[in-house]
Coordinates of C-alpha atoms and ligand atoms in Angstrom, one line a residue:
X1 CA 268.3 -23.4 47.6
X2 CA 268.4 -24.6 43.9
X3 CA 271.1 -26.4 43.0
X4 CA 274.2 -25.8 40.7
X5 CA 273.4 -25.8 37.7
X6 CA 276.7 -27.7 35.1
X7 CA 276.2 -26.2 31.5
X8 CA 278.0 -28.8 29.2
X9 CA 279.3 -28.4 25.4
X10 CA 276.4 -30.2 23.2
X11 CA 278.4 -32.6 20.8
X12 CA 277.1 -35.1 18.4
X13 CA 273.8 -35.1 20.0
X14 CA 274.7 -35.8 23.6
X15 CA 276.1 -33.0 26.4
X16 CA 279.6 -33.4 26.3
X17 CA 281.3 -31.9 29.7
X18 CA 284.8 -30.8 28.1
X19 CA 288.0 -30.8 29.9
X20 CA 286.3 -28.7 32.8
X21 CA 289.4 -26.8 33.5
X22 CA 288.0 -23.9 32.3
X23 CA 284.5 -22.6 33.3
X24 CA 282.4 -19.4 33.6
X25 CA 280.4 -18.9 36.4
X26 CA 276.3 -18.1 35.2
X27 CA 274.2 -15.8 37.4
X28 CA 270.6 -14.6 38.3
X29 CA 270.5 -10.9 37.8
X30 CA 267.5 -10.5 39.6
X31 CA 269.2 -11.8 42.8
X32 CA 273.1 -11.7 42.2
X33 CA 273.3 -15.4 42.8
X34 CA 275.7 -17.9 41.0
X35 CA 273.5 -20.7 39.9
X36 CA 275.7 -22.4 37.0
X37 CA 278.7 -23.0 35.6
X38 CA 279.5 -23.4 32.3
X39 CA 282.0 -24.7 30.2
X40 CA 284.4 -23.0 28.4
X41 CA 285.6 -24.8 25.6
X42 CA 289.7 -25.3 24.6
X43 CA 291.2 -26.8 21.6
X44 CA 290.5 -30.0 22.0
X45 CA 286.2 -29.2 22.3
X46 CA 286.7 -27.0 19.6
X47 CA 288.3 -29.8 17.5
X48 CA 285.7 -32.3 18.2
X49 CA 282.5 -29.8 17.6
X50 CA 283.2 -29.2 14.8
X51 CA 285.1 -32.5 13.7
X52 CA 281.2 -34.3 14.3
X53 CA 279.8 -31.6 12.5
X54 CA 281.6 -31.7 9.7
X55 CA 280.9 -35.8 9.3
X56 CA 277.1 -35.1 9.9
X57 CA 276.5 -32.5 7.7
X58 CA 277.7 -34.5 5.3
X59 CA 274.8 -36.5 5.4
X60 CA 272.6 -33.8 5.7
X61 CA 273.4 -32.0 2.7
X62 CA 272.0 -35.1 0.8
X63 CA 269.2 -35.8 2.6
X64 CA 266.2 -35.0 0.4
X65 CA 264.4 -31.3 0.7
X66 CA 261.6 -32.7 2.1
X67 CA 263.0 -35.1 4.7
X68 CA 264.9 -31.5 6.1
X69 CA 261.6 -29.6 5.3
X70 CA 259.8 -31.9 7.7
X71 CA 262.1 -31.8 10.7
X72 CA 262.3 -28.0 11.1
X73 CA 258.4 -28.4 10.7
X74 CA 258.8 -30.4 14.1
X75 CA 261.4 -28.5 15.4
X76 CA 258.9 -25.3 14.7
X77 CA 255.6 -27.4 16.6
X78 CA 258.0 -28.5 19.6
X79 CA 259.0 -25.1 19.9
X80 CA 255.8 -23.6 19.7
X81 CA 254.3 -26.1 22.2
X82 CA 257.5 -25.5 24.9
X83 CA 258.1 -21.6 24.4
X84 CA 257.1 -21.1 28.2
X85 CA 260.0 -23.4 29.8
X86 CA 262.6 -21.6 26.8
X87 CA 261.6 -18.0 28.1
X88 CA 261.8 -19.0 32.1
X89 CA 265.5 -19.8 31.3
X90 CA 265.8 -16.3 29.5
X91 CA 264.6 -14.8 32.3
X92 CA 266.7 -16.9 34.7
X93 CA 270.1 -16.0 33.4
X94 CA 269.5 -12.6 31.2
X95 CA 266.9 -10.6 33.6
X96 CA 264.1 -9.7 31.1
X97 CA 261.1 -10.4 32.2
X98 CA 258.8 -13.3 31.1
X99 CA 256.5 -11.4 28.9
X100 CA 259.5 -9.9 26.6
X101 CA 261.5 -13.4 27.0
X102 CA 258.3 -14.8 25.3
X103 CA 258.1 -12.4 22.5
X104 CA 261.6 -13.0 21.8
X105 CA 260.6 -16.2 21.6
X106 CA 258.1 -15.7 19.4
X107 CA 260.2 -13.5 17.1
X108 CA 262.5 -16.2 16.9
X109 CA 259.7 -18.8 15.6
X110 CA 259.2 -17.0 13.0
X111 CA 262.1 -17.5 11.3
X112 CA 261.8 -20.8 11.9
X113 CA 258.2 -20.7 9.9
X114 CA 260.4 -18.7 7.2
X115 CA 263.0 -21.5 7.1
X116 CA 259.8 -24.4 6.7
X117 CA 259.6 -22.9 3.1
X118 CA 262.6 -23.4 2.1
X119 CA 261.6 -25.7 -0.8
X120 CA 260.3 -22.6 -2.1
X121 CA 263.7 -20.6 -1.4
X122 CA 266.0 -22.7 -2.5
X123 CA 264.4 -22.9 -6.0
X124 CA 266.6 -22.1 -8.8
X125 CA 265.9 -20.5 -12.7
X126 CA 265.8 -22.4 -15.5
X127 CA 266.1 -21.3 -18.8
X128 CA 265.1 -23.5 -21.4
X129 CA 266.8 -23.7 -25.0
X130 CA 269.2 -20.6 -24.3
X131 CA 271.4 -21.9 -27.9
X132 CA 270.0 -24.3 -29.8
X133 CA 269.6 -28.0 -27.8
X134 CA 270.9 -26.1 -24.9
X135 CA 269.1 -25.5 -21.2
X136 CA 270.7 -23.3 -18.5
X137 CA 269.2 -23.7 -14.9
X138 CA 271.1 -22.0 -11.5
X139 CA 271.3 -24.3 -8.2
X140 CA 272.6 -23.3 -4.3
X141 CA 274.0 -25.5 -2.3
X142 CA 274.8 -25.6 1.4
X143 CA 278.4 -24.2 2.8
X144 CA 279.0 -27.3 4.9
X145 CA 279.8 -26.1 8.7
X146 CA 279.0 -22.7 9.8
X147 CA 279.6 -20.9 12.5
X148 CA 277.5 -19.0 15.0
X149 CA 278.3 -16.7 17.5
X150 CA 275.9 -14.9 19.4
X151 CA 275.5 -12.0 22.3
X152 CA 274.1 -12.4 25.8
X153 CA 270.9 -10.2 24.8
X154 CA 269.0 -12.4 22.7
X155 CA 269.9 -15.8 24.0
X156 CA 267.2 -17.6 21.6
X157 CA 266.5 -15.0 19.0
X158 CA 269.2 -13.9 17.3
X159 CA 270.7 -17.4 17.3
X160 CA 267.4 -18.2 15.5
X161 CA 268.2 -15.4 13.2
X162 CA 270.2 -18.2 11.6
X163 CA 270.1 -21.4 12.0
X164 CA 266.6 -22.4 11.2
X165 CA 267.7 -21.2 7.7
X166 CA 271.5 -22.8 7.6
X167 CA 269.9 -26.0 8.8
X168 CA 267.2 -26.5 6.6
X169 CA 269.5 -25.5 3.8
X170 CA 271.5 -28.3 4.6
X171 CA 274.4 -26.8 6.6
X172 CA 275.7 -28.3 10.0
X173 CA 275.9 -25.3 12.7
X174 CA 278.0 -25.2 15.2
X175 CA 276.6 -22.1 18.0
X176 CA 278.8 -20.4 20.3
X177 CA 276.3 -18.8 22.3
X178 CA 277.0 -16.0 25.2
X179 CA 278.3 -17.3 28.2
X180 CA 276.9 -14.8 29.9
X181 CA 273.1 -16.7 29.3
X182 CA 274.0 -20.2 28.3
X183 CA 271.2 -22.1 29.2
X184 CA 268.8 -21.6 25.9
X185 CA 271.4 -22.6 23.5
X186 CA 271.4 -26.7 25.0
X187 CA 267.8 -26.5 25.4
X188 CA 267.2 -25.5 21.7
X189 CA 269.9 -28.1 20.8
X190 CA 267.6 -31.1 23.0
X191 CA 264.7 -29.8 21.5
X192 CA 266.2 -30.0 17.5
X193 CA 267.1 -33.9 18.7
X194 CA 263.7 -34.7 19.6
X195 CA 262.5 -32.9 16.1
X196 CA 264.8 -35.3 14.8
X197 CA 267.3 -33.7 13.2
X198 CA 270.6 -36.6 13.1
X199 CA 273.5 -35.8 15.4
X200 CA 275.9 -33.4 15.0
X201 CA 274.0 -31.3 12.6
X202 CA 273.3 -28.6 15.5
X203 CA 276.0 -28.3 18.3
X204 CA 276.9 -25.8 20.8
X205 CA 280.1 -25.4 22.0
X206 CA 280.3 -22.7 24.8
X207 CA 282.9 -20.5 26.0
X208 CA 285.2 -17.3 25.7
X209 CA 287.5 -15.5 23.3
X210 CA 289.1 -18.9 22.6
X211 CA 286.1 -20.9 22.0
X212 CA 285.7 -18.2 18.8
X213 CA 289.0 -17.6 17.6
X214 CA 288.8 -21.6 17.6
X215 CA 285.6 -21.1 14.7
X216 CA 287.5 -18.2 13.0
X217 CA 290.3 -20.0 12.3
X218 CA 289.5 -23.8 11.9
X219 CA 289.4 -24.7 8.3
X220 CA 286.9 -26.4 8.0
X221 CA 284.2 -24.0 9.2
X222 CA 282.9 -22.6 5.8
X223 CA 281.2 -19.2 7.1
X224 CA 281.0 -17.2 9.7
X225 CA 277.5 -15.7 11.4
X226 CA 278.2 -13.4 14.4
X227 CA 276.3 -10.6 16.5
X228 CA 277.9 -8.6 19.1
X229 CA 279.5 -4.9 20.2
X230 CA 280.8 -3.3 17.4
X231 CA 284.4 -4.0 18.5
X232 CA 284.1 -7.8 18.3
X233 CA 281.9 -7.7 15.3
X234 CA 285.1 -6.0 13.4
X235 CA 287.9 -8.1 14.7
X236 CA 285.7 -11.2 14.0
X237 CA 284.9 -10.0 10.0
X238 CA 288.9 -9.2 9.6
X239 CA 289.9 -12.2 11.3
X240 CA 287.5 -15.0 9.5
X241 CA 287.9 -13.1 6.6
X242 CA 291.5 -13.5 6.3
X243 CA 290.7 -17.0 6.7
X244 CA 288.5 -16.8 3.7
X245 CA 284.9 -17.7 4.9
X246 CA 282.2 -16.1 4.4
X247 CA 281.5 -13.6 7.3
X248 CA 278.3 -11.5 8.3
X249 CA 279.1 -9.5 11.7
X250 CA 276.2 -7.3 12.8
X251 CA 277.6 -5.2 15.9
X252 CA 276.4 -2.3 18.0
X253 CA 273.9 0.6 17.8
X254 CA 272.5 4.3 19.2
X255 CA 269.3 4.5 17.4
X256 CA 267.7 7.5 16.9
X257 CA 264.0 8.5 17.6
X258 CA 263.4 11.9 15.7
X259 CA 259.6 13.4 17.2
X260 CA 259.0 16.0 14.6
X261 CA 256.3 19.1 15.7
X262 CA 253.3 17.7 14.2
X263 CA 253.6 14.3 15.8
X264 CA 251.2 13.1 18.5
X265 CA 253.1 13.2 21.5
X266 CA 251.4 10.7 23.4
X267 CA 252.0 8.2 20.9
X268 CA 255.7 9.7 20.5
X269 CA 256.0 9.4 24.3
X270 CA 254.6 5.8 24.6
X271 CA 256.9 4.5 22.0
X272 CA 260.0 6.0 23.9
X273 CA 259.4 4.8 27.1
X274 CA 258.5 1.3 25.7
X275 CA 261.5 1.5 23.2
X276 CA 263.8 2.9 25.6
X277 CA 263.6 0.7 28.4
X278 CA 262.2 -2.3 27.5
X279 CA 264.5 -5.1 28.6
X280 CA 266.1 -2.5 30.5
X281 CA 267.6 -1.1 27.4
X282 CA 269.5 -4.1 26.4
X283 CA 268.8 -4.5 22.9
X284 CA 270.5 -3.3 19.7
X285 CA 267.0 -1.8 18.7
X286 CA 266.4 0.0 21.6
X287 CA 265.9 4.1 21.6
X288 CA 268.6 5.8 23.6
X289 CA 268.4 9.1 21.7
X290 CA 265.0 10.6 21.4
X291 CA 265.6 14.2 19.3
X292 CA 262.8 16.6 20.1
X293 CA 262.5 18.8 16.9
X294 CA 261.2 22.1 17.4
X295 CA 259.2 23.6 20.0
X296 CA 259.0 19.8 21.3
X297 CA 261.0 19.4 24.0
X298 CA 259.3 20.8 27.3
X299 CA 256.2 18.6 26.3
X300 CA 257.9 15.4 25.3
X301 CA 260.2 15.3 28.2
X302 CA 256.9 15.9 30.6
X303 CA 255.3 13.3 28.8
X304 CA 257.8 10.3 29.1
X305 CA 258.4 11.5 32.8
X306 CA 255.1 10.9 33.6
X307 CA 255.0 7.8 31.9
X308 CA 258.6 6.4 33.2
X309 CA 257.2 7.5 36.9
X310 CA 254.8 4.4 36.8
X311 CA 256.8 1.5 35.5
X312 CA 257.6 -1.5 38.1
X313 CA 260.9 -2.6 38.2
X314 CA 261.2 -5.8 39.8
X315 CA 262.1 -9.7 39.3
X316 CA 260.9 -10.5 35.8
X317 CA 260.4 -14.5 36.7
X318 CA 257.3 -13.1 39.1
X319 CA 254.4 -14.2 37.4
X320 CA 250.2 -14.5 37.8
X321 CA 250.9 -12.0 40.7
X322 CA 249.2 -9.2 38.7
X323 CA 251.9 -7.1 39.8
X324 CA 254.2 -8.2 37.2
X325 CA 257.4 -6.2 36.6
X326 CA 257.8 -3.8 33.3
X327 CA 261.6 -4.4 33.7
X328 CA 263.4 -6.3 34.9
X329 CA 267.4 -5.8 36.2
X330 CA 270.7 -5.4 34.0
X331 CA 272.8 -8.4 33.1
X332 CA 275.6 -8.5 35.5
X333 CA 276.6 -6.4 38.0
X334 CA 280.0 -5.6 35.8
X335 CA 277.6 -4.1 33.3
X336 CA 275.1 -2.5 35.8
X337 CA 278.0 -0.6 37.2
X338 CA 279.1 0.6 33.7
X339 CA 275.4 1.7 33.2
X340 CA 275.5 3.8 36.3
X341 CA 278.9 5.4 35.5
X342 CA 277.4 7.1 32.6
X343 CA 275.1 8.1 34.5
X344 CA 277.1 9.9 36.4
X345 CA 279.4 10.8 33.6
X346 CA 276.4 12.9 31.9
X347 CA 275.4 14.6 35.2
X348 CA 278.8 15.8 35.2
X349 CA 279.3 17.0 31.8
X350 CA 276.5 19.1 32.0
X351 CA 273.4 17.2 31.0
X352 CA 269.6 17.9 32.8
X353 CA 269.4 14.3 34.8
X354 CA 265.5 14.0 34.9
X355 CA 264.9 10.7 36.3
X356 CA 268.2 8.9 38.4
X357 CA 268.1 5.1 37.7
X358 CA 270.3 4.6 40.3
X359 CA 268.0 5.6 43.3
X360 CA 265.6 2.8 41.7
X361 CA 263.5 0.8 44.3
X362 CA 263.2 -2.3 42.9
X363 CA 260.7 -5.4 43.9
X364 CA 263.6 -7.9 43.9
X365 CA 266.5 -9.6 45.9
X366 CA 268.8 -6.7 47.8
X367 CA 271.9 -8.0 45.7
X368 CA 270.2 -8.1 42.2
X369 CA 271.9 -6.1 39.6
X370 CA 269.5 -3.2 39.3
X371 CA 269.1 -0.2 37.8
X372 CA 265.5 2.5 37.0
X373 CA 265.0 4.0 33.9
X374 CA 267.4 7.0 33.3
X375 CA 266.4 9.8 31.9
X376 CA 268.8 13.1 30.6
X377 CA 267.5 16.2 29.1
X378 CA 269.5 18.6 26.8
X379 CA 272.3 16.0 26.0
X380 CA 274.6 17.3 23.4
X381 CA 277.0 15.4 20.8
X382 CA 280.0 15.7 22.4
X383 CA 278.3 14.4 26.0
X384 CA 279.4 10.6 26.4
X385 CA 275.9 9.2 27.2
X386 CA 275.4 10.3 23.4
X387 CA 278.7 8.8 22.1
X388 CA 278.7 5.7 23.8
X389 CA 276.3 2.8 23.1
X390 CA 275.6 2.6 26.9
X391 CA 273.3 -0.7 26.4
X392 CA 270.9 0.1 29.5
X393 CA 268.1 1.9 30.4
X394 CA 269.5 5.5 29.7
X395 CA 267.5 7.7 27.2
X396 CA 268.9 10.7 26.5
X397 CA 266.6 13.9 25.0
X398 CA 268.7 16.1 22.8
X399 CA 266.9 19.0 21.2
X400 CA 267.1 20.3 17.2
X401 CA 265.6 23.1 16.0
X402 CA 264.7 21.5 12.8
X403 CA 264.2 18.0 11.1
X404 CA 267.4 19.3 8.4
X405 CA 269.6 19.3 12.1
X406 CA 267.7 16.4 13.5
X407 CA 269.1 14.5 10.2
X408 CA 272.2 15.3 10.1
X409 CA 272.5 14.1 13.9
X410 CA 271.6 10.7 12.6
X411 CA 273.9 11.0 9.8
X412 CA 276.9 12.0 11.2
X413 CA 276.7 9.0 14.4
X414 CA 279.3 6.0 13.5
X415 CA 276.0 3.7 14.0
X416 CA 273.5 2.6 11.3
X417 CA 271.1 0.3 12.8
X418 CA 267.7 1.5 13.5
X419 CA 266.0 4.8 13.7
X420 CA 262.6 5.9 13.7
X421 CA 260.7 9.4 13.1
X422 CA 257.4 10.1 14.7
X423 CA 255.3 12.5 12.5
X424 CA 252.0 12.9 11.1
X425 CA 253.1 14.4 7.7
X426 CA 253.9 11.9 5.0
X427 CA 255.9 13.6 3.0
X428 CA 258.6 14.6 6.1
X429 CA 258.4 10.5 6.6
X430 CA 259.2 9.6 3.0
X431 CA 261.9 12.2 2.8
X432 CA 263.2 10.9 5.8
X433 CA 262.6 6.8 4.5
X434 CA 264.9 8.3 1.5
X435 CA 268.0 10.3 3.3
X436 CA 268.6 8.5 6.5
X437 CA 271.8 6.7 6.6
X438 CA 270.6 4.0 8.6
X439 CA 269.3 0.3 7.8
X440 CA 266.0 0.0 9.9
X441 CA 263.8 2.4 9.9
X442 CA 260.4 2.8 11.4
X443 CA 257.7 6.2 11.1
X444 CA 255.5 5.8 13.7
X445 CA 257.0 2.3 15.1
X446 CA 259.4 2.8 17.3
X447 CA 261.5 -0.9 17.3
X448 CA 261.3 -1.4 13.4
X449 CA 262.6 -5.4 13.5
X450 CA 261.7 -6.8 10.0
X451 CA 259.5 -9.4 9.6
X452 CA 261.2 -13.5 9.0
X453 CA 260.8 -12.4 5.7
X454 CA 262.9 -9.4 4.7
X455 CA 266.4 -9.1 6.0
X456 CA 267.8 -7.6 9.6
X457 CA 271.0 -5.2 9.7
X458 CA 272.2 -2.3 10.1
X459 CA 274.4 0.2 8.1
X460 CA 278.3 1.8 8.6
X461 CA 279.4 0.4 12.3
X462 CA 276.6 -1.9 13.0
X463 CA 277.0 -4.3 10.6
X464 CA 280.5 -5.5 8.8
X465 CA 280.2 -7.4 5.7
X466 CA 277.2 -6.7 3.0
X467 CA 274.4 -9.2 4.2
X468 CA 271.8 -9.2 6.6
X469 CA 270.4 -11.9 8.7
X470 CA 267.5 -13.5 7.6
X471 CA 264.9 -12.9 4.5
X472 CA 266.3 -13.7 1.0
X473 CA 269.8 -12.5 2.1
X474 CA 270.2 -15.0 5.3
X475 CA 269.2 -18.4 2.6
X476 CA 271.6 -16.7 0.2
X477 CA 274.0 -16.4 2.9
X478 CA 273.9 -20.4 3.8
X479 CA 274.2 -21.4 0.0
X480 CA 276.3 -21.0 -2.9
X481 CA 275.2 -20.8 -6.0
X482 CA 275.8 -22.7 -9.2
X483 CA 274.5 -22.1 -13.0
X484 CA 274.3 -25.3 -15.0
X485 CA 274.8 -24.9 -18.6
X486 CA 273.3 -28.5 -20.3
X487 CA 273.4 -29.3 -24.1
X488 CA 271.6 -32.7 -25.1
X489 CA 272.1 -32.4 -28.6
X490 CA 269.2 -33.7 -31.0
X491 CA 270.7 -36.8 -32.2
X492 CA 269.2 -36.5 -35.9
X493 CA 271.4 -33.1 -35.9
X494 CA 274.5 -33.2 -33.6
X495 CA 278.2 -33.5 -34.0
X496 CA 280.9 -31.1 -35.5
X497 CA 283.9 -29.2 -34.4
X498 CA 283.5 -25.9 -33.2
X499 CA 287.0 -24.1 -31.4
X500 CA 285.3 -20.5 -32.0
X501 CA 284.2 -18.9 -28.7
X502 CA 280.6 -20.5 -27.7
X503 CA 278.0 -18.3 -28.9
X504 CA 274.1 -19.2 -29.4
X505 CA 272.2 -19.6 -32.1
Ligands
NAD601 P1 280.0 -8.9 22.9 O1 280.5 -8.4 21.7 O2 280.6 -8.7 24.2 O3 279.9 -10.6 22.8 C1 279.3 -11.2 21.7 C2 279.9 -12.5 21.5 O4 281.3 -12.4 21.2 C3 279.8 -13.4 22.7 O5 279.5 -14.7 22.3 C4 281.2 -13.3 23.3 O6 281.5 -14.5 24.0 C5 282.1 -13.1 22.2 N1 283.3 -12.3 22.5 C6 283.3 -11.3 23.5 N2 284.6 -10.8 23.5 C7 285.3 -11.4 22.6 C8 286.6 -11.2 22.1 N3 287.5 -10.4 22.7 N4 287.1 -12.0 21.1 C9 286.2 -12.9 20.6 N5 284.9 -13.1 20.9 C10 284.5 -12.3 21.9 O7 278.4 -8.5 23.0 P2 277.4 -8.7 24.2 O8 277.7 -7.8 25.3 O9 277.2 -10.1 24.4 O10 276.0 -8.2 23.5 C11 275.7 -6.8 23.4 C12 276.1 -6.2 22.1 O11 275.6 -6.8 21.0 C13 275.7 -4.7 22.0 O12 276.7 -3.9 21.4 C14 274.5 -4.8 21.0 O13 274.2 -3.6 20.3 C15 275.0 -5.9 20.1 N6 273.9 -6.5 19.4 C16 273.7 -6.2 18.1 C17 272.7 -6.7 17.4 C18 272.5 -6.3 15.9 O14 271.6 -6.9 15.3 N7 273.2 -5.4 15.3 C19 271.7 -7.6 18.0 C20 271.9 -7.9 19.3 C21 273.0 -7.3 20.0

């Protein structure tokens, strides 16, 4: 049997266990076991987190571009060289299975090869000789301490949404990280140590409800950074707002995949199995409405059947067995249990079920919290499994007789985060591109996640406050700017009184 695993707070460089009295037990949703504890963090934790990083990022801040440049460089090889032992603990405590545990991974890196240029992207403008004798150039500057608070679904990614970028721009972060999957956020803290980076300047401080209302409040945390449900992401905007910082909340989702008549519905049905269930629906860009336009609907619906009827559902850390699992289980059994009540909630108000999750036969432990791809047929609007960002592997088919109604279905939902239309007529994409309400959109792709380089988030519900994670907006996000207005007179032709408004010349 392994042993217990004790999840400490990671404080000026070092684990720091807390007070203990509060903890959160950890588990293996591929075999229901507990196999950690971790600590949840009370005033006094909260004080000292961010009380070291404060004093570090001090420091920081004025160390050179390149000597920061070069230890997120490091942090990016170590990384690279490690990914394997990051993704086994992904799997361990969140249930995907290793294959998408390394791509998140991977999709994490990248932002962490965005953040190496950030000579480049912190580079101001500089006007020379605006007025006579005078120069005017425009600087950012880090924040100081910034917050991060991230969901259980992407226990390395989305917390790399951010700080490869606050860091190298010269902020101290302090993580709260899910404490649901704890694991990853100490092991990327260990790794940024042996990249170098001084004490303090990256620390994770684990816990509940407290441990965050601690971030939002404290004084001396400059901005806040946090993904979530949509319920959390708005009490955490209001709140740290009202506290003055700076606040990007990205929360939930019910994206949208619109097949229009002229698509090919193989590749339509591919992308909605793949998008739908892939780690077992548990991402905010996952498809959980696929809208059959048209005459569609009989075809598509036999299409993903077929193609849902030959997934393996099993324990994602199985490896090199060539019988890996496609999908793994649900998080916890809380949330595998609110999975399968909509499940039954949309069999009872009247939707087609196709395919029952719940009678899933899974290659895994007995008490591992599973549950098969769901699918439902003829959902409509008012139906709860269409309402409700269910957050598992439950894709609903709800039928439009044209792309005008298909549209206005996308419009009309609360969320705004990704959406995608399958088509092969230009045109009906760019029109779409255009009058979507929504802020990710794919044609053709399915999971439309922007590159390090452009920014991630969502529109309406899904994201509170106006900037995305990532890209231009996530280094503007970490710095404040400055405009620098310099006169060096010529000596031979300076001096004079002037009380008139300045004006050039
Ligand atoms: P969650 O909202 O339950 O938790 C997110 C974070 O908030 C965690 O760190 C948690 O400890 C903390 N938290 C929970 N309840 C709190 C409370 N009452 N007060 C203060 N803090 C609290 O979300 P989750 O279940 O971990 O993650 C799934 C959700 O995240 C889904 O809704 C999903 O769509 C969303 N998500 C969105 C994006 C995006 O980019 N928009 C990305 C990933 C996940």
């Amino acid at each position: 049997m392994t042993p217990m695993k004790t999840i400490s707070h990671w404080i000026d460089g070092k684990a720091h266990p807390g007070d203990s009295a509060r903890v959160g037990d950890v588990t293996n949703p591929a075999t229901g076991l507990v196999t950690g504890q971790v600590a949840f963090a009370g005033p006094a934790e909260i004080e000292a987190a961010v009380a070291s990083a404060k004093k570090a990022g001090l420091d920081w801040a004025a160390a050179s571009v390149s000597a920061r440049t070069q230890v997120v460089f490091r942090f990016r090889e170590l990384l690279n060289e490690r990914k394997e032992e990051l993704a086994e603990l992904i799997t361990a405590e969140h249930g995907k299975v290793r294959s998408d545990a390394l791509g998140e991974v991977s999709r994490g890196q990248e932002v962490v090869e965005f953040a190496c240029g950030i000579p480049h992207l912190l580079k101001g403008g500089n006007s020379p000789q605006v007025s006579t004798g005078v120069d005017v150039k425009s600087i950012r500057q880090p924040l100081g301490v910034v917050g991060i608070i991230s969901p259980f679904n992407f226990p390395a990614m989305v917390p790399m949404w951010f700080f490869p970028i606050a860091i190298a721009a010269g902020n101290a972060v302090v993580l709260k990280p899910s404490e649901k999957d704890p694991s990853a956020a100490n092991w990327m803290a260990e790794l940024w140590k042996e990249a170098g980076l001084p004490d303090g300047v990256f620390t994770v401080l684990h816990g509940d409800k407290v441990a965050v209302d601690g971030l939002l409040d404290h004084p001396d945390v400059a901005a806040i950074s946090f993904v979530g449900s949509t319920p959390i992401a708005e009490y955490v905007y209001e709140r740290a707002s009202q506290h003055g910082k700076r606040v990007q909340a990205l929360g939930g989702a019910k994206n949208h995949m619109l097949v229009l008549p002229d698509a090919d519905l193989d590749l339509a049905a591919d992308a909605a199995v793949s998008a739908g269930y892939g780690s077992a629906g548990e991402r905010c860009m996952a498809i959980s409405v696929v809208v059959a336009v048209g005459d569609t609907g009989d075809t598509l619906v036999q299409k993903i059947a077929e193609r849902t009827a030959t997934l393996n559902i099993g324990d994602g850390a199985k490896t090199g067995t060539g019988s890996e699992a496609d999908m793994g289980p649900l998080v916890t059994q809380v949330h595998r249990d609110k999975v399968a009540s909509y499940v039954e909630a949309g069999a009872a108000e009247g939707a087609t079920l196709v395919i029952d999750g719940r009678d899933v036969a899974a290659d895994g432990a007995a008490d591992g919290f599973w549950l098969g791809p769901t699918l439902f047929d003829h959902v409509t609007p008012e139906m709860s499994v269409y309402t409700d960002e269910i957050f598992g592997p439950v894709l609903s088919v709800v039928r439009a007789d044209t792309y005008q109604e298909a549209l206005d279905l996308v419009n009309a939902n609360k969320y705004g985060n990704g959406t995608a239309i399958f088509t092969s007529n230009g045109g009906a994409a760019r029109a779409f591109e255009q009058d979507v309400q929504v802020g990710m959109i794919g044609v053709n792709v399915p999971i439309p996640v922007p590159m390090a380089y452009y920014s991630f988030g969502g529109w309406k519900a899904s994201l509170f406050g106006d900037t995305h994670a990532h890209g231009t907006e996530g280094v503007h996000f970490f710095t404040r700017g400055k405009v620098v207005t310099t006169r060096w007179p010529d000596p031979a032709t300076a001096g004079g009184l002037e009380l008139a408004f300045p004006k050039n010349h």
